[in-house]
PDB file of C-alpha atoms in Angstrom:
ATOM      1  CA  MET A   1      59.583 108.313 125.885  1.00  0.00           C
ATOM      2  CA  GLN A   2      57.301 110.403 123.608  1.00  0.00           C
ATOM      3  CA  GLU A   3      60.056 113.020 123.347  1.00  0.00           C
ATOM      4  CA  THR A   4      62.583 110.390 122.245  1.00  0.00           C
ATOM      5  CA  LYS A   5      60.073 109.026 119.753  1.00  0.00           C
ATOM      6  CA  LEU A   6      59.436 112.542 118.473  1.00  0.00           C
ATOM      7  CA  LYS A   7      63.154 113.236 118.009  1.00  0.00           C
ATOM      8  CA  LEU A   8      63.680 109.968 116.148  1.00  0.00           C
ATOM      9  CA  LEU A   9      60.733 110.609 113.848  1.00  0.00           C
ATOM     10  CA  GLU A  10      61.870 114.202 113.259  1.00  0.00           C
ATOM     11  CA  ARG A  11      65.313 112.943 112.255  1.00  0.00           C
ATOM     12  CA  ILE A  12      63.836 110.451 109.795  1.00  0.00           C
ATOM     13  CA  VAL A  13      61.407 113.017 108.384  1.00  0.00           C
ATOM     14  CA  ASP A  14      64.212 115.559 107.939  1.00  0.00           C
ATOM     15  CA  ARG A  15      66.219 113.019 105.937  1.00  0.00           C
ATOM     16  CA  ARG A  16      63.493 111.136 104.086  1.00  0.00           C
ATOM     17  CA  GLN A  17      60.365 113.292 103.863  1.00  0.00           C
ATOM     18  CA  ASP A  18      60.693 113.951 100.133  1.00  0.00           C
ATOM     19  CA  SER A  19      61.367 110.338  99.232  1.00  0.00           C
ATOM     20  CA  LEU A  20      58.540 109.057 101.463  1.00  0.00           C
ATOM     21  CA  TYR A  21      56.182 111.529  99.832  1.00  0.00           C
ATOM     22  CA  ARG A  22      57.367 110.642  96.294  1.00  0.00           C
ATOM     23  CA  PHE A  23      56.886 106.973  97.102  1.00  0.00           C
ATOM     24  CA  ALA A  24      53.287 107.602  98.192  1.00  0.00           C
ATOM     25  CA  TYR A  25      52.647 109.964  95.278  1.00  0.00           C
ATOM     26  CA  PHE A  26      53.935 107.464  92.749  1.00  0.00           C
ATOM     27  CA  ARG A  27      51.581 104.864  94.200  1.00  0.00           C
ATOM     28  CA  THR A  28      48.489 107.101  94.445  1.00  0.00           C
ATOM     29  CA  GLY A  29      48.898 109.654  91.676  1.00  0.00           C
ATOM     30  CA  SER A  30      47.505 112.327  93.951  1.00  0.00           C
ATOM     31  CA  GLN A  31      49.550 114.970  95.725  1.00  0.00           C
ATOM     32  CA  ALA A  32      46.916 115.504  98.409  1.00  0.00           C
ATOM     33  CA  ASP A  33      46.410 111.784  99.041  1.00  0.00           C
ATOM     34  CA  ALA A  34      50.163 111.156  99.174  1.00  0.00           C
ATOM     35  CA  GLU A  35      50.604 113.942 101.725  1.00  0.00           C
ATOM     36  CA  ASP A  36      47.671 112.612 103.768  1.00  0.00           C
ATOM     37  CA  ILE A  37      49.023 109.062 103.732  1.00  0.00           C
ATOM     38  CA  VAL A  38      52.523 110.058 104.853  1.00  0.00           C
ATOM     39  CA  GLN A  39      51.148 112.345 107.560  1.00  0.00           C
ATOM     40  CA  ASP A  40      48.701 109.686 108.739  1.00  0.00           C
ATOM     41  CA  VAL A  41      51.413 107.028 109.000  1.00  0.00           C
ATOM     42  CA  LEU A  42      53.721 109.357 110.932  1.00  0.00           C
ATOM     43  CA  LEU A  43      50.966 110.467 113.310  1.00  0.00           C
ATOM     44  CA  ARG A  44      49.784 106.912 113.918  1.00  0.00           C
ATOM     45  CA  LEU A  45      53.309 105.795 114.685  1.00  0.00           C
ATOM     46  CA  PHE A  46      53.883 108.736 117.035  1.00  0.00           C
ATOM     47  CA  HIS A  47      50.613 108.224 118.928  1.00  0.00           C
ATOM     48  CA  SER A  48      50.858 104.439 119.049  1.00  0.00           C
ATOM     49  CA  ASP A  49      52.051 102.500 122.052  1.00  0.00           C
ATOM     50  CA  CYS A  50      54.774 101.084 119.832  1.00  0.00           C
ATOM     51  CA  ASN A  51      58.248 101.249 121.355  1.00  0.00           C
ATOM     52  CA  LEU A  52      60.505 102.352 118.499  1.00  0.00           C
ATOM     53  CA  ASP A  53      63.533 100.893 120.286  1.00  0.00           C
ATOM     54  CA  ARG A  54      62.118  97.442 119.561  1.00  0.00           C
ATOM     55  CA  ILE A  55      61.934  98.076 115.813  1.00  0.00           C
ATOM     56  CA  ASP A  56      65.201  97.118 114.106  1.00  0.00           C
ATOM     57  CA  ASP A  57      64.866  99.626 111.261  1.00  0.00           C
ATOM     58  CA  VAL A  58      62.308 102.384 111.877  1.00  0.00           C
ATOM     59  CA  GLU A  59      62.846 103.816 108.411  1.00  0.00           C
ATOM     60  CA  ARG A  60      62.065 100.443 106.815  1.00  0.00           C
ATOM     61  CA  TYR A  61      59.026 100.180 109.051  1.00  0.00           C
ATOM     62  CA  LEU A  62      57.803 103.575 107.754  1.00  0.00           C
ATOM     63  CA  TRP A  63      58.284 102.577 104.100  1.00  0.00           C
ATOM     64  CA  ARG A  64      56.322  99.379 104.690  1.00  0.00           C
ATOM     65  CA  ALA A  65      53.569 101.238 106.573  1.00  0.00           C
ATOM     66  CA  ILE A  66      53.251 103.775 103.746  1.00  0.00           C
ATOM     67  CA  ALA A  67      53.149 100.988 101.155  1.00  0.00           C
ATOM     68  CA  ASN A  68      50.391  99.278 103.155  1.00  0.00           C
ATOM     69  CA  ARG A  69      48.387 102.516 103.451  1.00  0.00           C
ATOM     70  CA  CYS A  70      48.721 103.046  99.697  1.00  0.00           C
ATOM     71  CA  CYS A  71      47.331  99.526  99.165  1.00  0.00           C
ATOM     72  CA  ASP A  72      44.432 100.411 101.476  1.00  0.00           C
ATOM     73  CA  TYR A  73      43.918 103.614  99.482  1.00  0.00           C
ATOM     74  CA  HIS A  74      43.630 101.667  96.232  1.00  0.00           C
ATOM     75  CA  ARG A  75      41.421  99.000  97.767  1.00  0.00           C
ATOM     76  CA  HIS A  76      38.965 101.655  98.977  1.00  0.00           C
ATOM     77  CA  ARG A  77      39.043 103.581  95.703  1.00  0.00           C
ATOM     78  CA  ARG A  78      38.977 100.597  93.361  1.00  0.00           C
ATOM     79  CA  ASN A  79      35.218 100.547  93.036  1.00  0.00           C
ATOM     80  CA  ALA A  80      34.675 104.235  93.699  1.00  0.00           C
ATOM     81  CA  THR A  81      35.821 105.597  90.327  1.00  0.00           C
ATOM     82  CA  LEU A  82      36.599 104.306  86.892  1.00  0.00           C
ATOM     83  CA  PRO A  83      40.190 104.763  85.642  1.00  0.00           C
ATOM     84  CA  THR A  84      39.170 107.378  83.062  1.00  0.00           C
ATOM     85  CA  GLU A  85      37.314 109.376  85.696  1.00  0.00           C
ATOM     86  CA  ARG A  86      40.343 109.177  87.950  1.00  0.00           C
ATOM     87  CA  ALA A  87      42.641 110.369  85.151  1.00  0.00           C
ATOM     88  CA  ALA A  88      40.322 113.325  84.494  1.00  0.00           C
ATOM     89  CA  ALA A  89      40.303 114.202  88.196  1.00  0.00           C
ATOM     90  CA  LEU A  90      44.105 114.047  88.312  1.00  0.00           C
ATOM     91  CA  ALA A  91      44.379 116.337  85.300  1.00  0.00           C
ATOM     92  CA  ASP A  92      42.019 118.842  86.898  1.00  0.00           C
ATOM     93  CA  ASP A  93      44.082 118.847  90.108  1.00  0.00           C
ATOM     94  CA  SER A  94      47.316 120.035  88.539  1.00  0.00           C
ATOM     95  CA  GLY A  95      46.312 121.656  85.303  1.00  0.00           C
ATOM     96  CA  ASP A  96      49.186 119.880  83.571  1.00  0.00           C
ATOM     97  CA  GLN A  97      47.413 117.469  81.255  1.00  0.00           C
ATOM     98  CA  GLU A  98      50.544 116.052  79.615  1.00  0.00           C
ATOM     99  CA  LEU A  99      52.160 115.227  82.941  1.00  0.00           C
ATOM    100  CA  ARG A 100      48.999 113.524  84.162  1.00  0.00           C
ATOM    101  CA  GLU A 101      48.659 111.524  80.953  1.00  0.00           C
ATOM    102  CA  GLU A 102      52.259 110.373  81.264  1.00  0.00           C
ATOM    103  CA  TYR A 103      51.708 109.437  84.909  1.00  0.00           C
ATOM    104  CA  GLU A 104      48.611 107.428  83.969  1.00  0.00           C
ATOM    105  CA  ARG A 105      50.506 105.683  81.182  1.00  0.00           C
ATOM    106  CA  ILE A 106      53.334 104.710  83.534  1.00  0.00           C
ATOM    107  CA  ALA A 107      50.925 103.701  86.304  1.00  0.00           C
ATOM    108  CA  GLY A 108      48.983 101.588  83.817  1.00  0.00           C
ATOM    109  CA  LEU A 109      52.131  99.836  82.652  1.00  0.00           C
ATOM    110  CA  LEU A 110      53.282  99.204  86.229  1.00  0.00           C
ATOM    111  CA  ALA A 111      49.834  97.837  87.100  1.00  0.00           C
ATOM    112  CA  THR A 112      50.384  95.013  84.607  1.00  0.00           C
ATOM    113  CA  LEU A 113      53.397  93.774  86.576  1.00  0.00           C
ATOM    114  CA  PRO A 114      53.364  91.637  89.709  1.00  0.00           C
ATOM    115  CA  GLU A 115      53.291  94.035  92.673  1.00  0.00           C
ATOM    116  CA  GLU A 116      56.747  92.937  93.897  1.00  0.00           C
ATOM    117  CA  GLN A 117      58.316  93.896  90.556  1.00  0.00           C
ATOM    118  CA  ALA A 118      56.382  97.161  90.326  1.00  0.00           C
ATOM    119  CA  GLU A 119      57.398  98.144  93.857  1.00  0.00           C
ATOM    120  CA  VAL A 120      61.097  97.583  93.159  1.00  0.00           C
ATOM    121  CA  ILE A 121      60.872  99.620  89.948  1.00  0.00           C
ATOM    122  CA  ARG A 122      59.077 102.452  91.785  1.00  0.00           C
ATOM    123  CA  LEU A 123      61.675 102.553  94.555  1.00  0.00           C
ATOM    124  CA  LYS A 124      64.609 102.386  92.144  1.00  0.00           C
ATOM    125  CA  THR A 125      63.328 104.980  89.678  1.00  0.00           C
ATOM    126  CA  SER A 126      61.435 107.467  91.823  1.00  0.00           C
ATOM    127  CA  ASP A 127      63.802 107.547  94.786  1.00  0.00           C
ATOM    128  CA  SER A 128      67.098 106.404  93.235  1.00  0.00           C
ATOM    129  CA  LEU A 129      67.561 103.868  96.012  1.00  0.00           C
ATOM    130  CA  THR A 130      70.267 101.249  95.735  1.00  0.00           C
ATOM    131  CA  PHE A 131      69.327  97.607  95.339  1.00  0.00           C
ATOM    132  CA  ALA A 132      70.823  96.977  98.782  1.00  0.00           C
ATOM    133  CA  ARG A 133      68.564  99.609 100.381  1.00  0.00           C
ATOM    134  CA  ILE A 134      65.506  98.343  98.512  1.00  0.00           C
ATOM    135  CA  ALA A 135      66.315  94.861  99.818  1.00  0.00           C
ATOM    136  CA  GLU A 136      66.430  96.236 103.368  1.00  0.00           C
ATOM    137  CA  LEU A 137      63.141  98.107 102.954  1.00  0.00           C
ATOM    138  CA  THR A 138      61.269  95.191 101.407  1.00  0.00           C
ATOM    139  CA  GLY A 139      62.792  92.440 103.519  1.00  0.00           C
ATOM    140  CA  SER A 140      64.091  90.633 100.428  1.00  0.00           C
ATOM    141  CA  THR A 141      67.583  89.639  99.399  1.00  0.00           C
ATOM    142  CA  GLU A 142      69.532  91.937  97.111  1.00  0.00           C
ATOM    143  CA  ALA A 143      69.618  89.210  94.443  1.00  0.00           C
ATOM    144  CA  THR A 144      65.824  88.928  94.572  1.00  0.00           C
ATOM    145  CA  VAL A 145      65.443  92.701  94.253  1.00  0.00           C
ATOM    146  CA  LYS A 146      67.784  92.810  91.252  1.00  0.00           C
ATOM    147  CA  SER A 147      65.896  89.937  89.650  1.00  0.00           C
ATOM    148  CA  ARG A 148      62.519  91.605  90.198  1.00  0.00           C
ATOM    149  CA  PHE A 149      63.845  94.820  88.685  1.00  0.00           C
ATOM    150  CA  ARG A 150      65.342  93.069  85.662  1.00  0.00           C
ATOM    151  CA  TYR A 151      62.240  90.971  84.946  1.00  0.00           C
ATOM    152  CA  GLY A 152      59.932  93.932  85.513  1.00  0.00           C
ATOM    153  CA  ILE A 153      61.900  96.202  83.186  1.00  0.00           C
ATOM    154  CA  GLY A 154      61.984  93.419  80.601  1.00  0.00           C
ATOM    155  CA  LYS A 155      58.201  93.078  80.731  1.00  0.00           C
ATOM    156  CA  LEU A 156      57.771  96.849  80.453  1.00  0.00           C
ATOM    157  CA  ARG A 157      60.035  96.944  77.389  1.00  0.00           C
ATOM    158  CA  LYS A 158      57.928  94.259  75.710  1.00  0.00           C
ATOM    159  CA  LEU A 159      54.733  96.161  76.483  1.00  0.00           C
ATOM    160  CA  ILE A 160      56.123  99.442  75.173  1.00  0.00           C
ATOM    161  CA  ASN A 161      57.506  97.889  71.990  1.00  0.00           C
ATOM    162  CA  HIS A 162      54.241  96.168  71.095  1.00  0.00           C
TER     163      HIS A 162
END
């Protein structure tokens, strides 16, 4: 059973590793933390007693698990550092100040949105997923996903223009 689980996870990782990582990176702003989160989720799933045959969509399950771990990451870090300290740490990590400033600006704008809207925008823009696939991953209808995207983008436009 572990071998079958390993093969299934390898297949998913081969196809989706970059997009899973980008998803975590876009939520954390840290390359190292994003890599740790994705690796941790994959290892936990592999070592768990969970029977993957009972999960309808293992890929969707992984996306949700990574999203949950990113929420845990933010919950634990929320009181640990101030946003300006975090931005300075991010800039030091990569050496590319402009890129980090742009990331912080985008992350700050997305943080003003309801999480459901921000998540749809992240998935659509960072991973170029279709609305249908985002609906599958989030467990929402396609119409709801489109609506969240439209309202979220509208709110972002207002923020940027003011």
